[in-house]
Amino acid sequence: MKLRWNQTYLKRLAASNIQYERRRVQSEQNYIPFHRIKQYIKRGEIIIKYTFETIRYDDNLPAKIEITDCPACRCRKEAHWHKELEFIYVLDGSVAVTKSYKKTELNADDIFLINSSEIHEIDAVNADENAKLLTLYVSYEFIRRFDSEFDAIRYQIDRGTQAEKRLKELMLELVSATDSTQEFPAVKQYALLMDIIHVLFEQCRREKRISLYGSCRVSFRNAKLAMEYIEEHYREDINLNVMAQLVGLNPIYFSKYFKESTGLGFNSYLGSVRLKHAIDDLLGGNMSIADAAKYNGFPNVKSFETACKRSYGLTPLQFKKQQLRVS
């Protein structure tokens, strides 16, 4: 009997921690062999692409509080990861979060927790409706100061528990504490943050699950280390040899490994990170194109323009003008 490959499933499989596990294909009594999944990846039928996100914390707070109220389609975030714990609390509307193969629909008054370094993506449930979200990112380094076993455990908010109820109450208080007209809002925010961490420590700690297919998993640790280093040092002169030495791999092997892990070659990924920050600086202030290029690691303006044309089909100046017209 000819095996029917479930392409949607394969893409989801490849897009989560790069675990090549034997899984049944829906109603078939067959398994997907590891070598076939790898063949799909090599032929480019499955693109594994993650991005590392740098979170910029609020002033006087080891966290970032973000309230968004916009069409749900604008809440979309492709597969990415960051070191911070992330809480998503839905104030209105709905969004979908995909983590560890599982897609969860969140509606008003739902809360969801994403642990440090977990690859996840956010999508709209109904692109036409508005979604109002409170997103809280909590510093990895800050939490580790209080929990020496942080890297060996995970946090989980179970539905219907007192922990979930209390965390929802704290999230609503956090929304109120973002009102700048209040006295000492930063102090209130810090106090609420400590209450949230206390609930996590007291009621939400779990042991990390160990995959039964550990020997079949392709390690993503070195790719994460490389992407994190790039995000922190993209303004500097980074090359393939430096990164290979950082993770302790042969440069030729590292180049192949990095592309299989992220879907992009090393230079392409580095360029995309520099482009993202250069565009942010260009749109967010009075920085010139030449300054944005130099400040964000591009060797010259031409390389910045080439990267921008490749990604957006426009020069940086054309892109800026287009965004100004839209806004």
Short mmCIF file of N, CA, C and O in Angstrom, two decimals, residues 4-120:
data_model
loop_
_atom_site.label_atom_id
_atom_site.label_comp_id
_atom_site.label_asym_id
_atom_site.label_seq_id
_atom_site.Cartn_x
_atom_site.Cartn_y
_atom_site.Cartn_z
N ARG A 4 0.57 7.69 2.18
CA ARG A 4 0.21 9.07 1.89
C ARG A 4 0.86 9.97 2.94
O ARG A 4 0.59 9.84 4.11
N TRP A 5 1.68 10.90 2.50
CA TRP A 5 2.38 11.79 3.42
C TRP A 5 1.51 12.99 3.76
O TRP A 5 1.02 13.67 2.89
N ASN A 6 1.33 13.23 5.02
CA ASN A 6 0.58 14.37 5.49
C ASN A 6 1.51 15.57 5.56
O ASN A 6 2.28 15.75 6.49
N GLN A 7 1.47 16.42 4.50
CA GLN A 7 2.42 17.53 4.41
C GLN A 7 2.24 18.55 5.54
O GLN A 7 3.22 19.08 6.06
N THR A 8 0.98 18.81 5.91
CA THR A 8 0.74 19.76 7.00
C THR A 8 1.39 19.28 8.28
O THR A 8 2.04 20.03 9.00
N TYR A 9 1.25 17.99 8.55
CA TYR A 9 1.84 17.43 9.76
C TYR A 9 3.37 17.52 9.71
O TYR A 9 4.02 17.87 10.68
N LEU A 10 3.93 17.19 8.54
CA LEU A 10 5.39 17.22 8.41
C LEU A 10 5.95 18.61 8.68
O LEU A 10 6.97 18.77 9.32
N LYS A 11 5.24 19.63 8.17
CA LYS A 11 5.70 21.00 8.39
C LYS A 11 5.63 21.36 9.86
O LYS A 11 6.52 22.01 10.40
N ARG A 12 4.56 20.94 10.53
CA ARG A 12 4.45 21.20 11.97
C ARG A 12 5.54 20.46 12.72
O ARG A 12 6.12 20.97 13.67
N LEU A 13 5.81 19.24 12.29
CA LEU A 13 6.83 18.43 12.95
C LEU A 13 8.18 19.09 12.85
O LEU A 13 8.94 19.18 13.82
N ALA A 14 8.49 19.59 11.66
CA ALA A 14 9.78 20.22 11.44
C ALA A 14 9.88 21.57 12.12
O ALA A 14 10.97 22.04 12.40
N ALA A 15 8.74 22.19 12.40
CA ALA A 15 8.74 23.54 12.96
C ALA A 15 8.73 23.58 14.47
O ALA A 15 8.52 24.60 15.05
N SER A 16 8.95 22.46 15.12
CA SER A 16 8.92 22.47 16.58
C SER A 16 10.10 21.70 17.14
O SER A 16 10.10 20.48 17.16
N ASN A 17 11.12 22.45 17.57
CA ASN A 17 12.30 21.89 18.25
C ASN A 17 13.07 20.86 17.43
O ASN A 17 13.93 20.16 17.95
N ILE A 18 12.75 20.76 16.15
CA ILE A 18 13.45 19.87 15.24
C ILE A 18 13.55 18.46 15.81
O ILE A 18 14.61 17.85 15.87
N GLN A 19 12.45 17.95 16.25
CA GLN A 19 12.44 16.59 16.76
C GLN A 19 11.90 15.68 15.67
O GLN A 19 10.77 15.85 15.21
N TYR A 20 12.70 14.71 15.27
CA TYR A 20 12.28 13.76 14.26
C TYR A 20 11.77 12.51 14.97
O TYR A 20 12.53 11.64 15.36
N GLU A 21 10.46 12.45 15.18
CA GLU A 21 9.88 11.36 15.93
C GLU A 21 8.98 10.53 15.02
O GLU A 21 8.40 11.04 14.07
N ARG A 22 8.85 9.26 15.34
CA ARG A 22 7.94 8.41 14.59
C ARG A 22 6.51 8.74 15.00
O ARG A 22 6.13 8.58 16.13
N ARG A 23 5.73 9.20 14.03
CA ARG A 23 4.33 9.58 14.30
C ARG A 23 3.43 8.95 13.25
O ARG A 23 3.79 8.84 12.08
N ARG A 24 2.25 8.59 13.67
CA ARG A 24 1.30 8.01 12.72
C ARG A 24 0.75 9.09 11.80
O ARG A 24 0.57 10.22 12.18
N VAL A 25 0.48 8.72 10.58
CA VAL A 25 -0.09 9.65 9.62
C VAL A 25 -1.61 9.45 9.62
O VAL A 25 -2.15 8.60 8.95
N GLN A 26 -2.28 10.23 10.46
CA GLN A 26 -3.73 10.22 10.59
C GLN A 26 -4.29 8.79 10.62
O GLN A 26 -3.99 8.02 11.52
N SER A 27 -5.07 8.40 9.64
CA SER A 27 -5.75 7.11 9.69
C SER A 27 -4.89 5.96 9.19
O SER A 27 -5.33 4.81 9.19
N GLU A 28 -3.67 6.24 8.73
CA GLU A 28 -2.83 5.19 8.18
C GLU A 28 -2.21 4.37 9.30
O GLU A 28 -1.86 4.87 10.35
N GLN A 29 -2.00 3.09 9.05
CA GLN A 29 -1.32 2.21 9.99
C GLN A 29 0.17 2.18 9.64
O GLN A 29 0.81 1.14 9.66
N ASN A 30 0.73 3.32 9.32
CA ASN A 30 2.12 3.42 8.92
C ASN A 30 2.81 4.52 9.70
O ASN A 30 2.17 5.38 10.29
N TYR A 31 4.13 4.51 9.68
CA TYR A 31 4.91 5.52 10.37
C TYR A 31 5.74 6.32 9.38
O TYR A 31 6.12 5.83 8.32
N ILE A 32 6.04 7.55 9.74
CA ILE A 32 6.91 8.38 8.92
C ILE A 32 8.36 8.06 9.30
O ILE A 32 8.76 8.30 10.42
N PRO A 33 9.15 7.53 8.40
CA PRO A 33 10.54 7.23 8.74
C PRO A 33 11.37 8.49 8.82
O PRO A 33 11.13 9.46 8.10
N PHE A 34 12.38 8.46 9.68
CA PHE A 34 13.21 9.65 9.88
C PHE A 34 13.89 10.10 8.59
O PHE A 34 13.98 11.28 8.31
N HIS A 35 14.41 9.13 7.81
CA HIS A 35 15.17 9.51 6.63
C HIS A 35 14.29 10.24 5.62
O HIS A 35 14.75 11.11 4.89
N ARG A 36 12.97 9.92 5.58
CA ARG A 36 12.09 10.58 4.63
C ARG A 36 11.88 12.05 5.02
O ARG A 36 11.87 12.94 4.17
N ILE A 37 11.73 12.31 6.32
CA ILE A 37 11.58 13.69 6.77
C ILE A 37 12.82 14.50 6.43
O ILE A 37 12.74 15.62 5.95
N LYS A 38 13.99 13.90 6.65
CA LYS A 38 15.24 14.59 6.33
C LYS A 38 15.34 14.88 4.84
O LYS A 38 15.87 15.92 4.42
N GLN A 39 14.85 13.93 4.01
CA GLN A 39 14.87 14.16 2.56
C GLN A 39 14.01 15.36 2.18
O GLN A 39 14.38 16.17 1.33
N TYR A 40 12.85 15.48 2.81
CA TYR A 40 11.97 16.64 2.55
C TYR A 40 12.68 17.94 2.89
O TYR A 40 12.58 18.93 2.17
N ILE A 41 13.40 17.93 4.01
CA ILE A 41 14.10 19.14 4.43
C ILE A 41 15.19 19.50 3.44
O ILE A 41 15.34 20.64 3.02
N LYS A 42 15.99 18.48 3.03
CA LYS A 42 17.09 18.74 2.10
C LYS A 42 16.59 19.24 0.75
O LYS A 42 17.24 20.03 0.09
N ARG A 43 15.43 18.75 0.33
CA ARG A 43 14.89 19.18 -0.96
C ARG A 43 14.19 20.53 -0.86
O ARG A 43 13.73 21.08 -1.85
N GLY A 44 14.09 21.06 0.37
CA GLY A 44 13.48 22.37 0.55
C GLY A 44 11.98 22.34 0.64
O GLY A 44 11.32 23.37 0.62
N GLU A 45 11.37 21.14 0.74
CA GLU A 45 9.92 21.05 0.85
C GLU A 45 9.47 21.43 2.25
O GLU A 45 8.32 21.79 2.47
N ILE A 46 10.35 21.29 3.20
CA ILE A 46 10.09 21.74 4.57
C ILE A 46 11.17 22.74 4.93
O ILE A 46 12.35 22.45 4.82
N ILE A 47 10.78 23.92 5.31
CA ILE A 47 11.75 24.94 5.71
C ILE A 47 11.64 25.15 7.21
O ILE A 47 10.59 25.54 7.71
N ILE A 48 12.71 24.85 7.92
CA ILE A 48 12.75 25.07 9.36
C ILE A 48 13.30 26.46 9.59
O ILE A 48 14.43 26.74 9.24
N LYS A 49 12.51 27.34 10.14
CA LYS A 49 12.97 28.71 10.33
C LYS A 49 12.47 29.25 11.65
O LYS A 49 11.27 29.33 11.88
N TYR A 50 13.40 29.56 12.51
CA TYR A 50 13.07 30.19 13.78
C TYR A 50 13.83 31.50 13.86
O TYR A 50 14.89 31.64 13.27
N THR A 51 13.32 32.43 14.61
CA THR A 51 14.08 33.65 14.87
C THR A 51 14.21 33.83 16.37
O THR A 51 13.32 33.44 17.13
N PHE A 52 15.34 34.41 16.76
CA PHE A 52 15.55 34.73 18.16
C PHE A 52 15.11 36.17 18.38
O PHE A 52 15.50 37.07 17.64
N GLU A 53 14.28 36.38 19.37
CA GLU A 53 13.73 37.71 19.64
C GLU A 53 14.39 38.32 20.87
O GLU A 53 14.44 37.70 21.93
N THR A 54 14.89 39.52 20.72
CA THR A 54 15.44 40.26 21.85
C THR A 54 14.34 41.11 22.48
O THR A 54 13.68 41.87 21.78
N ILE A 55 14.14 40.96 23.76
CA ILE A 55 13.12 41.72 24.48
C ILE A 55 13.79 42.89 25.19
O ILE A 55 14.72 42.71 25.97
N ARG A 56 13.31 44.08 24.91
CA ARG A 56 13.82 45.27 25.58
C ARG A 56 12.91 45.60 26.76
O ARG A 56 11.73 45.90 26.59
N TYR A 57 13.48 45.54 27.96
CA TYR A 57 12.68 45.69 29.17
C TYR A 57 12.25 47.14 29.40
O TYR A 57 12.88 48.08 28.92
N ASP A 58 11.17 47.28 30.14
CA ASP A 58 10.70 48.60 30.53
C ASP A 58 11.67 49.23 31.52
O ASP A 58 12.43 48.53 32.21
N ASP A 59 11.64 50.53 31.62
CA ASP A 59 12.50 51.23 32.57
C ASP A 59 12.19 50.78 34.00
O ASP A 59 11.02 50.65 34.39
N ASN A 60 13.24 50.56 34.78
CA ASN A 60 13.12 50.21 36.20
C ASN A 60 12.36 48.91 36.45
O ASN A 60 11.77 48.72 37.53
N LEU A 61 12.36 48.00 35.46
CA LEU A 61 11.61 46.75 35.62
C LEU A 61 12.35 45.63 34.87
O LEU A 61 12.72 45.81 33.71
N PRO A 62 12.56 44.47 35.52
CA PRO A 62 13.22 43.35 34.83
C PRO A 62 12.20 42.57 33.98
O PRO A 62 12.13 41.34 34.02
N ALA A 63 11.41 43.29 33.25
CA ALA A 63 10.32 42.70 32.47
C ALA A 63 9.83 43.72 31.44
O ALA A 63 10.19 44.90 31.50
N LYS A 64 9.02 43.25 30.54
CA LYS A 64 8.36 44.13 29.57
C LYS A 64 6.86 43.87 29.62
O LYS A 64 6.41 42.73 29.52
N ILE A 65 6.09 44.92 29.80
CA ILE A 65 4.63 44.84 29.80
C ILE A 65 4.14 45.44 28.49
O ILE A 65 4.44 46.59 28.17
N GLU A 66 3.39 44.67 27.75
CA GLU A 66 2.95 45.11 26.42
C GLU A 66 1.44 44.89 26.29
O GLU A 66 0.96 43.77 26.46
N ILE A 67 0.71 45.96 26.02
CA ILE A 67 -0.73 45.85 25.79
C ILE A 67 -1.00 46.21 24.33
O ILE A 67 -0.64 47.30 23.88
N THR A 68 -1.58 45.29 23.60
CA THR A 68 -1.90 45.52 22.19
C THR A 68 -3.41 45.43 21.99
O THR A 68 -4.07 44.57 22.57
N ASP A 69 -3.93 46.34 21.19
CA ASP A 69 -5.35 46.35 20.86
C ASP A 69 -5.44 46.67 19.37
O ASP A 69 -5.37 47.82 18.97
N CYS A 70 -5.56 45.63 18.56
CA CYS A 70 -5.49 45.81 17.11
C CYS A 70 -6.17 44.63 16.42
O CYS A 70 -6.55 43.66 17.09
N PRO A 71 -6.37 44.68 15.10
CA PRO A 71 -6.91 43.52 14.38
C PRO A 71 -6.05 42.29 14.68
O PRO A 71 -4.82 42.37 14.73
N ALA A 72 -6.72 41.16 14.87
CA ALA A 72 -6.01 39.94 15.28
C ALA A 72 -4.91 39.54 14.31
O ALA A 72 -3.89 38.98 14.71
N CYS A 73 -5.10 39.86 13.03
CA CYS A 73 -4.10 39.49 12.03
C CYS A 73 -2.76 40.18 12.29
O CYS A 73 -1.71 39.68 11.90
N ARG A 74 -2.80 41.32 12.96
CA ARG A 74 -1.56 42.05 13.25
C ARG A 74 -0.86 41.53 14.50
O ARG A 74 0.25 41.95 14.82
N CYS A 75 -1.50 40.59 15.19
CA CYS A 75 -0.87 39.96 16.36
C CYS A 75 0.00 38.78 15.95
O CYS A 75 0.69 38.19 16.78
N ARG A 76 -0.03 38.44 14.66
CA ARG A 76 0.68 37.26 14.18
C ARG A 76 2.19 37.39 14.38
O ARG A 76 2.78 38.42 14.09
N LYS A 77 2.80 36.31 14.89
CA LYS A 77 4.26 36.22 15.01
C LYS A 77 4.69 34.85 14.52
O LYS A 77 4.17 33.83 14.99
N GLU A 78 5.61 34.84 13.57
CA GLU A 78 6.15 33.57 13.07
C GLU A 78 6.90 32.85 14.19
O GLU A 78 7.18 33.42 15.25
N ALA A 79 7.26 31.59 13.93
CA ALA A 79 7.96 30.78 14.93
C ALA A 79 9.21 31.50 15.43
O ALA A 79 10.06 31.91 14.64
N HIS A 80 9.30 31.69 16.74
CA HIS A 80 10.41 32.41 17.33
C HIS A 80 10.61 31.93 18.77
O HIS A 80 9.82 31.14 19.29
N TRP A 81 11.66 32.41 19.38
CA TRP A 81 11.92 32.06 20.78
C TRP A 81 12.71 33.19 21.43
O TRP A 81 13.29 34.04 20.77
N HIS A 82 12.71 33.19 22.74
CA HIS A 82 13.46 34.17 23.52
C HIS A 82 13.74 33.56 24.88
O HIS A 82 13.14 32.54 25.26
N LYS A 83 14.64 34.15 25.62
CA LYS A 83 15.02 33.61 26.92
C LYS A 83 13.98 33.89 28.00
O LYS A 83 13.90 33.17 29.00
N GLU A 84 13.18 34.91 27.81
CA GLU A 84 12.22 35.33 28.84
C GLU A 84 11.03 34.38 28.94
O GLU A 84 10.65 33.73 27.96
N LEU A 85 10.44 34.30 30.13
CA LEU A 85 9.11 33.70 30.27
C LEU A 85 8.11 34.66 29.67
O LEU A 85 8.24 35.88 29.82
N GLU A 86 7.10 34.14 29.01
CA GLU A 86 6.09 34.99 28.38
C GLU A 86 4.69 34.58 28.84
O GLU A 86 4.31 33.41 28.73
N PHE A 87 3.96 35.55 29.35
CA PHE A 87 2.55 35.34 29.70
C PHE A 87 1.71 36.05 28.64
O PHE A 87 1.97 37.22 28.32
N ILE A 88 0.70 35.38 28.14
CA ILE A 88 -0.26 36.00 27.23
C ILE A 88 -1.63 35.94 27.92
O ILE A 88 -2.12 34.86 28.24
N TYR A 89 -2.21 37.10 28.17
CA TYR A 89 -3.54 37.17 28.79
C TYR A 89 -4.46 37.90 27.82
O TYR A 89 -4.20 39.05 27.44
N VAL A 90 -5.53 37.23 27.42
CA VAL A 90 -6.45 37.79 26.43
C VAL A 90 -7.51 38.62 27.14
O VAL A 90 -8.30 38.10 27.93
N LEU A 91 -7.50 39.90 26.85
CA LEU A 91 -8.49 40.81 27.44
C LEU A 91 -9.77 40.84 26.62
O LEU A 91 -10.86 41.00 27.16
N ASP A 92 -9.62 40.68 25.31
CA ASP A 92 -10.79 40.68 24.41
C ASP A 92 -10.40 40.02 23.10
O ASP A 92 -9.23 40.07 22.69
N GLY A 93 -11.37 39.41 22.42
CA GLY A 93 -11.09 38.76 21.16
C GLY A 93 -10.48 37.39 21.34
O GLY A 93 -10.66 36.75 22.39
N SER A 94 -9.70 36.93 20.37
CA SER A 94 -9.09 35.60 20.44
C SER A 94 -7.86 35.53 19.55
O SER A 94 -7.76 36.22 18.54
N VAL A 95 -6.91 34.68 19.97
CA VAL A 95 -5.72 34.39 19.18
C VAL A 95 -5.42 32.90 19.34
O VAL A 95 -5.97 32.24 20.22
N ALA A 96 -4.53 32.39 18.49
CA ALA A 96 -4.11 31.00 18.59
C ALA A 96 -2.60 30.96 18.82
O ALA A 96 -1.85 31.68 18.17
N VAL A 97 -2.17 30.12 19.77
CA VAL A 97 -0.75 29.96 20.07
C VAL A 97 -0.36 28.52 19.79
O VAL A 97 -1.02 27.59 20.26
N THR A 98 0.71 28.33 19.03
CA THR A 98 1.20 26.99 18.73
C THR A 98 2.52 26.79 19.46
O THR A 98 3.45 27.59 19.32
N LYS A 99 2.58 25.71 20.25
CA LYS A 99 3.78 25.38 21.01
C LYS A 99 3.85 23.87 21.17
O LYS A 99 2.87 23.23 21.51
N SER A 100 5.01 23.29 20.87
CA SER A 100 5.22 21.84 21.03
C SER A 100 4.15 21.03 20.32
O SER A 100 3.47 20.21 20.93
N TYR A 101 3.99 21.28 19.03
CA TYR A 101 3.04 20.57 18.16
C TYR A 101 1.58 20.96 18.39
O TYR A 101 0.72 20.64 17.58
N LYS A 102 1.27 21.59 19.50
CA LYS A 102 -0.12 21.81 19.89
C LYS A 102 -0.56 23.24 19.66
O LYS A 102 0.10 24.18 20.10
N LYS A 103 -1.69 23.40 18.97
CA LYS A 103 -2.26 24.72 18.73
C LYS A 103 -3.39 24.95 19.72
O LYS A 103 -4.34 24.16 19.81
N THR A 104 -3.30 26.04 20.47
CA THR A 104 -4.29 26.34 21.50
C THR A 104 -4.99 27.65 21.17
O THR A 104 -4.33 28.66 20.94
N GLU A 105 -6.31 27.62 21.13
CA GLU A 105 -7.08 28.84 20.89
C GLU A 105 -7.35 29.53 22.23
O GLU A 105 -7.85 28.91 23.17
N LEU A 106 -6.99 30.78 22.31
CA LEU A 106 -7.19 31.57 23.52
C LEU A 106 -8.28 32.60 23.29
O LEU A 106 -8.23 33.35 22.31
N ASN A 107 -9.24 32.63 24.19
CA ASN A 107 -10.34 33.60 24.12
C ASN A 107 -10.27 34.54 25.32
O ASN A 107 -9.37 34.43 26.16
N ALA A 108 -11.21 35.47 25.38
CA ALA A 108 -11.21 36.46 26.45
C ALA A 108 -11.11 35.79 27.83
O ALA A 108 -11.80 34.81 28.09
N ASP A 109 -10.24 36.30 28.68
CA ASP A 109 -9.99 35.84 30.04
C ASP A 109 -9.18 34.54 30.09
O ASP A 109 -9.07 33.91 31.13
N ASP A 110 -8.56 34.14 28.96
CA ASP A 110 -7.66 32.99 28.97
C ASP A 110 -6.23 33.49 29.20
O ASP A 110 -5.85 34.57 28.74
N ILE A 111 -5.45 32.67 29.91
CA ILE A 111 -4.05 32.99 30.16
C ILE A 111 -3.19 31.83 29.69
O ILE A 111 -3.59 30.66 29.79
N PHE A 112 -2.02 32.15 29.15
CA PHE A 112 -1.15 31.13 28.56
C PHE A 112 0.29 31.47 28.91
O PHE A 112 0.69 32.63 28.89
N LEU A 113 1.08 30.44 29.24
CA LEU A 113 2.47 30.65 29.64
C LEU A 113 3.41 29.95 28.68
O LEU A 113 3.21 28.77 28.34
N ILE A 114 4.44 30.65 28.25
CA ILE A 114 5.48 30.10 27.39
C ILE A 114 6.78 30.15 28.17
O ILE A 114 7.21 31.22 28.62
N ASN A 115 7.42 29.00 28.33
CA ASN A 115 8.64 28.92 29.10
C ASN A 115 9.84 29.46 28.33
O ASN A 115 9.79 29.64 27.11
N SER A 116 10.92 29.68 29.03
CA SER A 116 12.14 30.18 28.42
C SER A 116 12.62 29.26 27.31
O SER A 116 12.65 28.03 27.46
N SER A 117 12.95 29.85 26.16
CA SER A 117 13.52 29.15 25.00
C SER A 117 12.56 28.21 24.29
O SER A 117 12.98 27.44 23.43
N GLU A 118 11.28 28.26 24.61
CA GLU A 118 10.31 27.43 23.88
C GLU A 118 9.95 28.11 22.55
O GLU A 118 9.59 29.28 22.52
N ILE A 119 10.05 27.34 21.48
CA ILE A 119 9.70 27.87 20.17
C ILE A 119 8.18 27.92 20.05
O ILE A 119 7.49 26.93 20.33
N HIS A 120 7.66 29.05 19.63
CA HIS A 120 6.22 29.21 19.55
C HIS A 120 5.86 30.22 18.48
O HIS A 120 6.70 30.98 18.01
#
